Amino acid sequence: MNCQPPQLKLSQLGKVGKESAAAKFASATPSDDFTIQDEKPYAELWMGTHPSLPSKDLETKRTLLDLVQDNQALMSQDISKRYNQKLPFLFKVLSIRKALSIQAHPNKKLAGELHGKDPKNYPDDNHKPEMTIAITPFEGLCGFRPLAEIAHFLATIPSLRNIIGESNAKKFETTIKSQETSTDPKALESNKKALKEAFTALMSASNDDIAVAAKELVASAEKDGEQFAGGGGSSNEGKELAELVVRSNSQFPADLGLFVLFFLNYVKLQPGEAMFLKADDIHAYLSGDIIECMASSDNVVRAGFTPKFKDIPTLTSMLTYDHNPPSQQKMSPVDYPYVTLSSSAYSSNSSSILYDPPIEEFSVVKTDLQKKGAKATFDGIGGPSIIICTGGEGTISVGPKTEKMGTGFVFFVGATAECVLEASSDSDDGFVTFKAFCDLSGKEAA
């Protein structure tokens, strides 16, 4: 099934006009309904059955949700039954110009509670673990920093220490001393409790106190340069952090998020690099174009860098308070075992690699075919797939049917169907596709 122009979500945080990968991909499929406007920001492109922005069949205009509910074999009986006749994942392209909100996504139990109490702000009852794969250089805040780094910033950034409070800062430092990296269960529990108390103190600061502290913080960042924040921590240099503070303040002046920067890992991904965020992990995406795949949900608990509804009490109570270096957030893709590459694909260093998070709802395969005529033949699997082309030109064949596939084209492939991708040009960047799929074989519920 060839999907109609994937559904776009507009936001002032998105990249503008043709700079937005989301907009470029959406405009690739012929349509009378959409042309890119040069001054308009485009943030997200959605692919899936989520009712907020469901995909549609290009020929029949029917929604993908209607199609998979009418024919359960498209997803398999097992997946249809398990996920209430809805696609278990939501596939997206995000194009980020300004920081997205500091946020976390609830686990299943909490999602049900929040949806029951406040369906306006929490529109469904599902959890939302998610995976991010960079398609251009990306930067984000992901998970809490190692505790020693946070302690370093409390000691070297007076405005941060002031807004948390001297007694809270001292309590944090005393608790973690000599056990910052301990794996002993008692020490780990104590460390997480101390981190939660310090972070909650920050998140509970008054707007007036934040405004005063932010002015001092930004002045220090502009003045100190390389020496800002004591020259930086073990993960980031002072100049890098100073530039991040100044840029963030230009987007969200005097925002609480300016201080959250020093609690969270500042992560950079190059194209092809990926990270996974489980439910209840705090994060914020700052810039770049990414492929994102998640459990099918639109639940977001926000707390900073946003004019939208904030739910700080829920956020501070729900977080895992895991505190690991950014390297532990990144994923290591492996060769995908259920694809056969043609001889011309092998000889041109083509590849098909798997990003496989520890959940059952989704995995993603990135395929690069580097030479005209190079083929990748995917075995039929026990679940549905959505495939998007992010570069180059080629064809997609399912059964007797072959369709052209160019940048931005999106196809749905039903369960058990063999799928063949073939490059039709020798472009410098090759014929590049991302395939999101669900196959319960060998997967365990997260």
Short mmCIF file of C-alpha atoms in Angstrom, two decimals:
data_model
loop_
_atom_site.label_atom_id
_atom_site.label_comp_id
_atom_site.label_asym_id
_atom_site.label_seq_id
_atom_site.Cartn_x
_atom_site.Cartn_y
_atom_site.Cartn_z
CA MET A 1 0.00 0.00 0.00
CA ASN A 2 1.39 3.42 -1.01
CA CYS A 3 0.55 5.93 1.70
CA GLN A 4 -0.89 9.34 0.90
CA PRO A 5 1.38 12.30 1.82
CA PRO A 6 2.24 11.37 5.41
CA GLN A 7 0.42 13.44 7.99
CA LEU A 8 2.27 16.61 9.01
CA LYS A 9 2.15 18.33 12.38
CA LEU A 10 2.90 22.05 12.34
CA SER A 11 4.76 23.65 15.23
CA GLN A 12 6.83 26.78 15.81
CA LEU A 13 9.56 24.43 17.01
CA GLY A 14 9.94 22.82 13.57
CA LYS A 15 12.38 23.65 10.82
CA VAL A 16 11.13 26.17 8.28
CA GLY A 17 10.06 25.44 4.71
CA LYS A 18 12.32 23.18 2.66
CA GLU A 19 14.87 23.01 5.49
CA SER A 20 12.47 20.60 7.17
CA ALA A 21 13.01 16.94 6.28
CA ALA A 22 9.47 16.27 7.49
CA ALA A 23 8.08 18.76 4.95
CA LYS A 24 10.32 17.58 2.11
CA PHE A 25 9.30 13.98 2.63
CA ALA A 26 5.60 14.87 2.84
CA SER A 27 5.78 16.90 -0.38
CA ALA A 28 7.30 14.03 -2.38
CA THR A 29 4.03 12.14 -2.85
CA PRO A 30 1.82 13.85 -5.50
CA SER A 31 -1.01 15.73 -3.85
CA ASP A 32 -3.38 18.60 -4.44
CA ASP A 33 -3.57 19.21 -0.71
CA PHE A 34 0.02 20.07 0.23
CA THR A 35 2.82 22.33 -0.97
CA ILE A 36 5.69 23.56 1.19
CA GLN A 37 5.38 27.18 2.26
CA ASP A 38 8.80 28.80 2.67
CA GLU A 39 8.01 30.67 5.88
CA LYS A 40 6.02 27.96 7.66
CA PRO A 41 7.59 25.65 10.27
CA TYR A 42 7.05 21.89 9.88
CA ALA A 43 7.94 19.77 12.90
CA GLU A 44 6.59 16.23 12.58
CA LEU A 45 5.52 13.72 9.96
CA TRP A 46 3.41 10.82 11.29
CA MET A 47 3.04 7.33 9.82
CA GLY A 48 0.66 4.84 11.40
CA THR A 49 -2.87 4.35 12.71
CA HIS A 50 -2.88 6.79 15.63
CA PRO A 51 -6.23 8.62 15.47
CA SER A 52 -4.62 12.06 15.84
CA LEU A 53 -2.97 11.85 12.39
CA PRO A 54 -3.72 8.51 10.67
CA SER A 55 -2.02 7.51 7.42
CA LYS A 56 -4.17 7.01 4.33
CA ASP A 57 -3.97 4.83 1.23
CA LEU A 58 -2.99 6.95 -1.79
CA GLU A 59 -5.44 5.20 -4.14
CA THR A 60 -8.54 4.65 -2.01
CA LYS A 61 -8.04 7.52 0.51
CA ARG A 62 -9.08 5.11 3.27
CA THR A 63 -7.18 5.35 6.53
CA LEU A 64 -4.64 2.69 7.39
CA LEU A 65 -6.64 2.07 10.57
CA ASP A 66 -9.72 1.19 8.53
CA LEU A 67 -7.74 -1.14 6.30
CA VAL A 68 -6.04 -3.13 9.07
CA GLN A 69 -9.29 -3.42 11.01
CA ASP A 70 -11.15 -4.72 7.94
CA ASN A 71 -8.40 -7.24 7.16
CA GLN A 72 -6.67 -8.49 10.30
CA ALA A 73 -4.30 -10.64 8.23
CA LEU A 74 -2.45 -7.42 7.29
CA MET A 75 -1.08 -7.28 10.84
CA SER A 76 -1.51 -11.00 11.73
CA GLN A 77 -4.18 -12.36 14.01
CA ASP A 78 -1.83 -12.35 17.02
CA ILE A 79 -0.83 -8.70 16.69
CA SER A 80 -4.37 -7.57 15.84
CA LYS A 81 -5.68 -9.27 18.96
CA ARG A 82 -2.86 -8.07 21.21
CA TYR A 83 -3.09 -4.43 20.11
CA ASN A 84 -6.83 -4.04 19.62
CA GLN A 85 -6.65 -4.02 15.81
CA LYS A 86 -4.30 -1.03 15.77
CA LEU A 87 -0.72 -0.74 14.61
CA PRO A 88 1.44 -1.23 17.73
CA PHE A 89 3.91 1.49 16.76
CA LEU A 90 3.90 5.08 15.57
CA PHE A 91 6.60 6.00 13.04
CA LYS A 92 7.70 9.63 12.68
CA VAL A 93 10.14 12.05 11.12
CA LEU A 94 10.97 15.02 13.36
CA SER A 95 12.61 18.23 12.11
CA ILE A 96 13.66 20.28 15.13
CA ARG A 97 14.68 23.95 14.96
CA LYS A 98 13.89 24.98 18.54
CA ALA A 99 14.06 22.83 21.65
CA LEU A 100 11.14 20.49 22.20
CA SER A 101 9.78 20.38 25.73
CA ILE A 102 11.57 18.77 28.66
CA GLN A 103 9.40 15.72 29.05
CA ALA A 104 8.87 12.08 29.86
CA HIS A 105 6.34 9.51 28.72
CA PRO A 106 4.39 7.47 31.28
CA ASN A 107 4.51 3.71 31.74
CA LYS A 108 1.35 1.73 31.01
CA LYS A 109 -0.03 1.81 34.53
CA LEU A 110 0.49 5.55 34.95
CA ALA A 111 -0.78 6.26 31.42
CA GLY A 112 -4.07 4.58 32.30
CA GLU A 113 -4.39 6.62 35.50
CA LEU A 114 -3.55 9.93 33.79
CA HIS A 115 -5.91 9.28 30.89
CA GLY A 116 -8.71 8.44 33.30
CA LYS A 117 -8.22 11.64 35.30
CA ASP A 118 -7.29 14.06 32.51
CA PRO A 119 -8.10 12.81 28.98
CA LYS A 120 -7.63 16.29 27.53
CA ASN A 121 -3.90 16.40 28.35
CA TYR A 122 -3.32 12.63 28.28
CA PRO A 123 -5.27 11.44 25.23
CA ASP A 124 -4.72 7.66 25.50
CA ASP A 125 -3.87 4.95 28.02
CA ASN A 126 -0.69 3.56 26.43
CA HIS A 127 2.96 3.83 27.36
CA LYS A 128 5.43 5.44 24.97
CA PRO A 129 8.96 4.06 24.93
CA GLU A 130 10.72 5.54 21.91
CA MET A 131 13.79 5.24 19.72
CA THR A 132 15.57 8.05 17.87
CA ILE A 133 17.80 7.59 14.78
CA ALA A 134 19.59 10.68 13.45
CA ILE A 135 19.32 11.48 9.73
CA THR A 136 21.16 14.81 10.15
CA PRO A 137 23.40 15.88 13.09
CA PHE A 138 21.20 15.84 16.20
CA GLU A 139 21.48 17.12 19.75
CA GLY A 140 19.31 16.42 22.74
CA LEU A 141 19.05 16.06 26.50
CA CYS A 142 18.62 12.43 27.47
CA GLY A 143 18.51 10.96 30.97
CA PHE A 144 20.21 12.19 34.12
CA ARG A 145 23.94 12.85 34.11
CA PRO A 146 26.30 10.80 36.29
CA LEU A 147 25.97 12.14 39.84
CA ALA A 148 29.55 13.43 40.01
CA GLU A 149 28.85 15.73 37.06
CA ILE A 150 25.75 17.14 38.72
CA ALA A 151 27.73 17.72 41.92
CA HIS A 152 30.42 19.50 39.89
CA PHE A 153 27.84 21.90 38.45
CA LEU A 154 26.30 22.56 41.87
CA ALA A 155 29.78 23.53 43.05
CA THR A 156 30.70 25.73 40.07
CA ILE A 157 27.43 27.43 39.03
CA PRO A 158 26.27 29.71 41.87
CA SER A 159 22.87 30.46 40.28
CA LEU A 160 22.10 26.74 40.03
CA ARG A 161 23.04 26.17 43.67
CA ASN A 162 21.01 29.17 44.78
CA ILE A 163 17.85 28.10 43.00
CA ILE A 164 18.05 24.57 44.46
CA GLY A 165 18.89 25.90 47.90
CA GLU A 166 22.04 25.50 49.97
CA SER A 167 20.59 22.85 52.28
CA ASN A 168 19.31 20.76 49.35
CA ALA A 169 22.64 21.05 47.54
CA LYS A 170 24.62 20.03 50.62
CA LYS A 171 22.34 17.09 51.29
CA PHE A 172 22.83 15.86 47.73
CA GLU A 173 26.61 16.20 47.94
CA THR A 174 26.83 14.49 51.33
CA THR A 175 24.62 11.59 50.27
CA ILE A 176 26.47 10.69 47.08
CA LYS A 177 30.00 11.26 48.41
CA SER A 178 32.20 8.21 47.76
CA GLN A 179 29.28 6.23 46.32
CA GLU A 180 28.46 8.12 43.10
CA THR A 181 28.91 5.05 40.90
CA SER A 182 28.07 2.33 43.42
CA THR A 183 25.91 -0.57 42.27
CA ASP A 184 25.14 -1.66 45.81
CA PRO A 185 21.31 -1.69 46.07
CA LYS A 186 21.26 0.39 49.26
CA ALA A 187 23.64 3.01 47.89
CA LEU A 188 21.78 3.09 44.57
CA GLU A 189 18.46 3.66 46.31
CA SER A 190 20.00 6.39 48.47
CA ASN A 191 21.55 8.09 45.44
CA LYS A 192 18.30 8.04 43.49
CA LYS A 193 16.42 9.49 46.45
CA ALA A 194 18.98 12.30 46.77
CA LEU A 195 18.78 13.04 43.04
CA LYS A 196 14.99 13.09 43.16
CA GLU A 197 14.99 15.54 46.07
CA ALA A 198 17.50 17.89 44.42
CA PHE A 199 15.72 17.79 41.06
CA THR A 200 12.30 18.30 42.66
CA ALA A 201 13.68 21.33 44.53
CA LEU A 202 14.77 22.80 41.20
CA MET A 203 11.48 22.03 39.49
CA SER A 204 9.54 23.58 42.39
CA ALA A 205 11.31 26.95 42.19
CA SER A 206 9.07 30.01 41.81
CA ASN A 207 8.92 31.94 38.55
CA ASP A 208 10.38 35.00 40.26
CA ASP A 209 13.36 33.03 41.58
CA ILE A 210 13.91 31.44 38.17
CA ALA A 211 13.89 34.85 36.45
CA VAL A 212 16.54 36.24 38.83
CA ALA A 213 18.73 33.13 38.65
CA ALA A 214 18.41 32.86 34.87
CA LYS A 215 19.66 36.42 34.40
CA GLU A 216 22.75 35.59 36.45
CA LEU A 217 23.27 32.27 34.64
CA VAL A 218 23.09 33.78 31.15
CA ALA A 219 25.40 36.66 32.11
CA SER A 220 27.95 34.14 33.37
CA ALA A 221 27.65 32.05 30.19
CA GLU A 222 28.18 35.12 27.98
CA LYS A 223 31.14 36.35 30.04
CA ASP A 224 33.02 33.20 31.06
CA GLY A 225 33.19 31.23 27.80
CA GLU A 226 35.56 28.29 28.20
CA GLN A 227 35.68 28.80 31.96
CA PHE A 228 31.91 28.62 32.34
CA ALA A 229 30.68 25.97 34.81
CA GLY A 230 34.20 25.35 36.06
CA GLY A 231 35.36 24.57 32.55
CA GLY A 232 32.54 22.08 32.09
CA GLY A 233 32.10 18.52 33.31
CA SER A 234 33.62 15.27 32.12
CA SER A 235 31.12 15.04 29.24
CA ASN A 236 30.93 18.66 28.02
CA GLU A 237 33.34 21.58 27.80
CA GLY A 238 32.56 24.93 29.38
CA LYS A 239 32.33 26.77 26.06
CA GLU A 240 29.90 24.18 24.70
CA LEU A 241 27.67 24.54 27.75
CA ALA A 242 27.87 28.33 27.67
CA GLU A 243 26.74 28.38 24.03
CA LEU A 244 23.91 25.98 24.86
CA VAL A 245 22.67 28.20 27.70
CA VAL A 246 22.74 31.35 25.54
CA ARG A 247 20.98 29.62 22.63
CA SER A 248 18.35 28.05 24.88
CA ASN A 249 17.66 31.38 26.55
CA SER A 250 17.12 33.01 23.14
CA GLN A 251 14.42 30.41 22.44
CA PHE A 252 12.84 30.25 25.92
CA PRO A 253 13.93 33.31 27.94
CA ALA A 254 14.34 32.80 31.70
CA ASP A 255 12.93 29.28 31.48
CA LEU A 256 13.36 26.62 34.15
CA GLY A 257 14.88 24.44 31.43
CA LEU A 258 18.07 26.53 31.48
CA PHE A 259 18.92 24.86 34.78
CA VAL A 260 17.65 21.42 33.86
CA LEU A 261 20.49 21.37 31.29
CA PHE A 262 22.93 20.69 34.12
CA PHE A 263 21.04 17.67 35.39
CA LEU A 264 20.63 15.91 32.03
CA ASN A 265 23.10 14.37 29.58
CA TYR A 266 23.76 16.62 26.59
CA VAL A 267 23.98 14.11 23.72
CA LYS A 268 25.01 14.54 20.10
CA LEU A 269 24.24 11.97 17.42
CA GLN A 270 25.66 11.75 13.91
CA PRO A 271 23.53 10.37 11.05
CA GLY A 272 22.87 6.69 11.65
CA GLU A 273 23.49 6.86 15.40
CA ALA A 274 20.56 6.03 17.66
CA MET A 275 19.36 6.03 21.24
CA PHE A 276 16.49 4.39 23.09
CA LEU A 277 14.38 5.97 25.83
CA LYS A 278 12.23 3.72 27.96
CA ALA A 279 9.03 4.93 29.60
CA ASP A 280 9.60 7.32 32.54
CA ASP A 281 12.97 8.56 31.17
CA ILE A 282 13.39 12.35 31.02
CA HIS A 283 14.55 13.96 27.77
CA ALA A 284 14.31 16.95 25.42
CA TYR A 285 15.23 17.14 21.74
CA LEU A 286 17.15 20.32 20.85
CA SER A 287 17.90 20.28 17.11
CA GLY A 288 18.23 18.09 14.04
CA ASP A 289 16.24 15.74 11.80
CA ILE A 290 15.47 12.29 13.14
CA ILE A 291 13.59 9.12 12.46
CA GLU A 292 11.57 8.30 15.57
CA CYS A 293 9.66 5.14 16.39
CA MET A 294 7.55 4.62 19.50
CA ALA A 295 4.69 2.68 20.97
CA SER A 296 1.50 4.14 19.54
CA SER A 297 0.74 6.90 22.02
CA ASP A 298 0.65 10.69 22.23
CA ASN A 299 1.06 10.97 26.01
CA VAL A 300 3.60 13.59 27.12
CA VAL A 301 4.32 14.82 30.65
CA ARG A 302 5.98 18.23 30.17
CA ALA A 303 7.92 20.46 32.55
CA GLY A 304 10.05 23.04 30.70
CA PHE A 305 10.94 24.68 27.35
CA THR A 306 7.24 24.82 26.48
CA PRO A 307 4.19 27.10 26.60
CA LYS A 308 2.00 23.99 26.75
CA PHE A 309 0.43 22.33 29.81
CA LYS A 310 3.07 21.48 32.42
CA ASP A 311 2.63 18.75 35.02
CA ILE A 312 5.67 19.10 37.26
CA PRO A 313 4.33 17.05 40.22
CA THR A 314 3.64 14.08 37.93
CA LEU A 315 6.99 14.41 36.17
CA THR A 316 9.10 14.54 39.33
CA SER A 317 7.26 11.60 40.88
CA MET A 318 7.32 9.32 37.81
CA LEU A 319 10.97 9.48 36.71
CA THR A 320 13.31 6.50 37.07
CA TYR A 321 16.19 8.70 38.30
CA ASP A 322 18.65 6.42 36.56
CA HIS A 323 21.90 8.36 36.14
CA ASN A 324 24.24 7.06 33.48
CA PRO A 325 26.74 8.54 31.00
CA PRO A 326 25.41 9.35 27.51
CA SER A 327 27.19 6.32 26.03
CA GLN A 328 24.67 4.10 27.81
CA GLN A 329 21.78 5.87 26.07
CA LYS A 330 23.12 5.00 22.61
CA MET A 331 22.19 1.86 20.70
CA SER A 332 24.48 -0.48 18.77
CA PRO A 333 22.82 -1.65 15.54
CA VAL A 334 23.58 -5.11 14.16
CA ASP A 335 23.27 -6.73 10.74
CA TYR A 336 19.63 -7.61 10.03
CA PRO A 337 19.44 -11.41 9.67
CA TYR A 338 16.24 -11.69 7.61
CA VAL A 339 17.36 -9.97 4.42
CA THR A 340 19.28 -11.25 1.40
CA LEU A 341 21.53 -8.76 -0.38
CA SER A 342 22.29 -9.29 -4.07
CA SER A 343 25.87 -9.68 -5.31
CA SER A 344 25.90 -6.08 -6.57
CA ALA A 345 24.69 -4.93 -3.14
CA TYR A 346 27.53 -6.81 -1.42
CA SER A 347 30.17 -5.57 -3.85
CA SER A 348 29.11 -1.94 -3.32
CA ASN A 349 29.19 -2.11 0.50
CA SER A 350 25.42 -1.88 0.78
CA SER A 351 23.97 -2.75 4.17
CA SER A 352 20.83 -3.52 6.12
CA ILE A 353 21.18 -2.92 9.86
CA LEU A 354 18.79 -3.52 12.73
CA TYR A 355 17.98 -1.19 15.64
CA ASP A 356 16.28 -3.50 18.11
CA PRO A 357 15.12 -1.96 21.40
CA PRO A 358 14.19 -4.15 24.41
CA ILE A 359 10.43 -3.92 23.81
CA GLU A 360 8.03 -5.85 21.61
CA GLU A 361 6.11 -3.07 19.81
CA PHE A 362 8.73 -2.13 17.24
CA SER A 363 12.16 -2.48 15.66
CA VAL A 364 13.67 -0.52 12.76
CA VAL A 365 15.89 -1.59 9.85
CA LYS A 366 17.97 0.95 7.92
CA THR A 367 18.93 -0.18 4.42
CA ASP A 368 21.53 1.54 2.23
CA LEU A 369 21.78 0.31 -1.36
CA GLN A 370 24.85 1.93 -2.89
CA LYS A 371 24.71 0.90 -6.54
CA LYS A 372 22.14 0.87 -9.35
CA GLY A 373 20.60 -2.60 -9.46
CA ALA A 374 21.57 -3.47 -5.89
CA LYS A 375 18.75 -5.43 -4.24
CA ALA A 376 17.65 -6.26 -0.71
CA THR A 377 15.09 -9.06 -0.39
CA PHE A 378 13.32 -9.08 2.98
CA ASP A 379 11.79 -12.31 4.23
CA GLY A 380 8.14 -12.18 5.16
CA ILE A 381 7.71 -11.62 8.90
CA GLY A 382 4.87 -12.23 11.34
CA GLY A 383 3.76 -8.63 11.51
CA PRO A 384 3.26 -5.31 9.66
CA SER A 385 5.89 -2.87 8.35
CA ILE A 386 6.02 0.76 7.26
CA ILE A 387 8.87 1.79 4.98
CA ILE A 388 9.99 5.35 4.19
CA CYS A 389 12.68 6.39 1.71
CA THR A 390 14.95 9.16 3.01
CA GLY A 391 17.32 9.39 0.06
CA GLY A 392 17.88 8.27 -3.52
CA GLU A 393 15.56 6.42 -5.87
CA GLY A 394 14.52 2.83 -6.34
CA THR A 395 11.63 0.42 -6.48
CA ILE A 396 9.68 -1.64 -3.97
CA SER A 397 8.15 -4.98 -4.96
CA VAL A 398 5.61 -6.95 -2.94
CA GLY A 399 4.32 -10.04 -4.73
CA PRO A 400 3.70 -9.24 -8.41
CA LYS A 401 3.39 -5.50 -7.82
CA THR A 402 6.34 -3.10 -8.25
CA GLU A 403 6.19 0.61 -7.42
CA LYS A 404 8.66 3.46 -7.82
CA MET A 405 10.09 4.74 -4.55
CA GLY A 406 11.76 8.12 -4.11
CA THR A 407 12.70 10.35 -1.21
CA GLY A 408 9.68 10.79 1.04
CA PHE A 409 7.65 7.91 -0.39
CA VAL A 410 5.99 5.73 2.27
CA PHE A 411 4.65 2.18 1.92
CA PHE A 412 2.80 -0.20 4.20
CA VAL A 413 3.67 -3.90 3.89
CA GLY A 414 1.40 -6.52 5.42
CA ALA A 415 2.42 -9.49 7.55
CA THR A 416 4.12 -12.51 5.84
CA ALA A 417 4.73 -10.60 2.58
CA GLU A 418 8.19 -10.76 1.04
CA CYS A 419 9.46 -7.31 0.09
CA VAL A 420 12.20 -6.43 -2.40
CA LEU A 421 13.97 -3.05 -2.54
CA GLU A 422 16.13 -2.21 -5.57
CA ALA A 423 18.21 0.90 -6.24
CA SER A 424 17.56 2.53 -9.63
CA SER A 425 20.38 5.09 -9.63
CA ASP A 426 24.01 5.54 -8.56
CA SER A 427 23.46 8.59 -6.36
CA ASP A 428 26.27 9.58 -3.98
CA ASP A 429 24.19 8.84 -0.89
CA GLY A 430 22.61 5.66 -2.24
CA PHE A 431 19.01 4.48 -1.96
CA VAL A 432 18.22 4.77 1.76
CA THR A 433 15.14 3.43 3.53
CA PHE A 434 13.95 2.94 7.09
CA LYS A 435 11.57 0.10 7.84
CA ALA A 436 9.63 0.04 11.13
CA PHE A 437 8.02 -3.28 11.95
CA CYS A 438 6.50 -5.43 14.67
CA ASP A 439 7.28 -9.13 14.87
CA LEU A 440 6.49 -10.83 18.18
CA SER A 441 8.76 -13.80 17.44
CA GLY A 442 11.38 -13.97 20.20
CA LYS A 443 10.21 -10.72 21.75
CA GLU A 444 9.12 -10.36 25.35
CA ALA A 445 6.88 -7.66 26.75
CA ALA A 446 8.80 -4.78 28.24
#
